[in-house]
């Protein structure tokens, strides 16, 4: 009887952790700027999309940013037809602390939304 209860407790704990792990959003802090990644599946299995939205952490407003994906620079484009594989992304804006996302894995048919919240850089731009 005692073994049955411990097995049930283990199964309930395992299922609870599995549900919590699947529901939790990935939230990463790096150099006081942060980002959130949401992954979805597209209707087209032939394309994978990355949509990057950049905001000021303090003002909570949308800001333009310089986006670099695998050493290619973009200034106005925020939706990218990304190939399958791992991608290195960096996001910068004047007067903010930049952010890097290394080894973002993209599979065929993924639709990824990245919300980036850049913090103001306390370092003066010029002397």
C-alpha positions as a Python dict, from the first residue, in 0.01 Angstrom:
ca = {
    (1, 'X'): (0, 0, 0),
    (2, 'X'): (284, 237, 87),
    (3, 'X'): (453, 178, -252),
    (4, 'X'): (129, 251, -438),
    (5, 'X'): (96, 589, -265),
    (6, 'X'): (456, 686, -337),
    (7, 'X'): (418, 588, -704),
    (8, 'X'): (99, 796, -730),
    (9, 'X'): (270, 1094, -566),
    (10, 'X'): (560, 1059, -810),
    (11, 'X'): (324, 1046, -1109),
    (12, 'X'): (128, 1351, -988),
    (13, 'X'): (451, 1543, -927),
    (14, 'X'): (585, 1448, -1270),
    (15, 'X'): (265, 1549, -1450),
    (16, 'X'): (246, 1877, -1255),
    (17, 'X'): (605, 1966, -1343),
    (18, 'X'): (545, 1874, -1705),
    (19, 'X'): (240, 2102, -1728),
    (20, 'X'): (415, 2391, -1551),
    (21, 'X'): (721, 2352, -1775),
    (22, 'X'): (512, 2360, -2093),
    (23, 'X'): (304, 2660, -1987),
    (24, 'X'): (590, 2879, -1860),
    (25, 'X'): (723, 3138, -2104),
    (26, 'X'): (1093, 3172, -2165),
    (27, 'X'): (1208, 3495, -2004),
    (28, 'X'): (1577, 3576, -2008),
    (29, 'X'): (1758, 3868, -1850),
    (30, 'X'): (2088, 3977, -2000),
    (31, 'X'): (2261, 4302, -1910),
    (32, 'X'): (1936, 4445, -1770),
    (33, 'X'): (1753, 4418, -2103),
    (34, 'X'): (1511, 4133, -2144),
    (35, 'X'): (1315, 3942, -2401),
    (36, 'X'): (1030, 3693, -2427),
    (37, 'X'): (1004, 3426, -2693),
    (38, 'X'): (678, 3270, -2808),
    (39, 'X'): (679, 2981, -3056),
    (40, 'X'): (389, 2882, -3279),
    (41, 'X'): (342, 2666, -3588),
    (42, 'X'): (263, 2826, -3926),
    (43, 'X'): (8, 2704, -4176),
    (44, 'X'): (285, 2664, -4432),
    (45, 'X'): (531, 2385, -4352),
    (46, 'X'): (781, 2534, -4599),
    (47, 'X'): (853, 2864, -4423),
    (48, 'X'): (976, 2962, -4080),
    (49, 'X'): (920, 3315, -3953),
    (50, 'X'): (1085, 3529, -3687),
    (51, 'X'): (898, 3847, -3583),
    (52, 'X'): (1103, 4081, -3363),
    (53, 'X'): (924, 4362, -3177),
    (54, 'X'): (1140, 4611, -2984),
    (55, 'X'): (1023, 4831, -2697),
    (56, 'X'): (1174, 5076, -2453),
    (57, 'X'): (1164, 4914, -2108),
    (58, 'X'): (1113, 5246, -1929),
    (59, 'X'): (871, 5414, -2171),
    (60, 'X'): (685, 5096, -2278),
    (61, 'X'): (682, 5231, -2636),
    (62, 'X'): (774, 5065, -2961),
    (63, 'X'): (1122, 5177, -3076),
    (64, 'X'): (1316, 5111, -3397),
    (65, 'X'): (1627, 4900, -3359),
    (66, 'X'): (1926, 4770, -3548),
    (67, 'X'): (1875, 4394, -3577),
    (68, 'X'): (2155, 4158, -3673),
    (69, 'X'): (2071, 3797, -3761),
    (70, 'X'): (2367, 3573, -3844),
    (71, 'X'): (2582, 3875, -3944),
    (72, 'X'): (2313, 4031, -4168),
    (73, 'X'): (2193, 4377, -4059),
    (74, 'X'): (1834, 4504, -4079),
    (75, 'X'): (1696, 4844, -3978),
    (76, 'X'): (1329, 4866, -4074),
    (77, 'X'): (1232, 4505, -4136),
    (78, 'X'): (1098, 4317, -3831),
    (79, 'X'): (954, 3998, -3986),
    (80, 'X'): (1208, 3757, -4130),
    (81, 'X'): (1171, 3439, -4334),
    (82, 'X'): (1427, 3241, -4138),
    (83, 'X'): (1581, 2920, -4252),
    (84, 'X'): (1587, 2607, -4045),
    (85, 'X'): (1870, 2583, -3791),
    (86, 'X'): (2028, 2791, -3516),
    (87, 'X'): (2036, 3170, -3539),
    (88, 'X'): (2235, 3433, -3350),
    (89, 'X'): (2044, 3758, -3304),
    (90, 'X'): (2158, 4091, -3163),
    (91, 'X'): (1939, 4396, -3113),
    (92, 'X'): (2069, 4751, -3051),
    (93, 'X'): (1931, 5102, -3034),
    (94, 'X'): (2106, 5431, -2959),
    (95, 'X'): (2114, 5503, -2586),
    (96, 'X'): (2006, 5153, -2479),
    (97, 'X'): (2182, 4841, -2357),
    (98, 'X'): (2202, 4595, -2646),
    (99, 'X'): (2080, 4239, -2631),
    (100, 'X'): (2207, 3910, -2777),
    (101, 'X'): (2015, 3590, -2829),
    (102, 'X'): (2250, 3305, -2915),
    (103, 'X'): (2158, 2975, -3080),
    (104, 'X'): (1785, 3035, -3129),
    (105, 'X'): (1671, 2705, -3279),
    (106, 'X'): (1422, 2738, -3564),
    (107, 'X'): (1248, 2434, -3711),
    (108, 'X'): (1061, 2407, -4039),
    (109, 'X'): (713, 2558, -3999),
    (110, 'X'): (794, 2762, -3686),
    (111, 'X'): (655, 3109, -3629),
    (112, 'X'): (854, 3281, -3355),
    (113, 'X'): (765, 3612, -3193),
    (114, 'X'): (1037, 3784, -2990),
    (115, 'X'): (937, 4080, -2773),
    (116, 'X'): (1250, 4273, -2675),
    (117, 'X'): (1251, 4530, -2393),
    (118, 'X'): (1567, 4744, -2409),
    (119, 'X'): (1677, 4940, -2103),
    (120, 'X'): (1833, 5285, -2117),
    (121, 'X'): (2211, 5285, -2095),
    (122, 'X'): (2325, 5511, -1808),
    (123, 'X'): (2657, 5573, -1986),
    (124, 'X'): (2660, 5915, -2159),
    (125, 'X'): (2670, 5900, -2539),
    (126, 'X'): (2942, 6167, -2557),
    (127, 'X'): (3162, 6358, -2314),
}
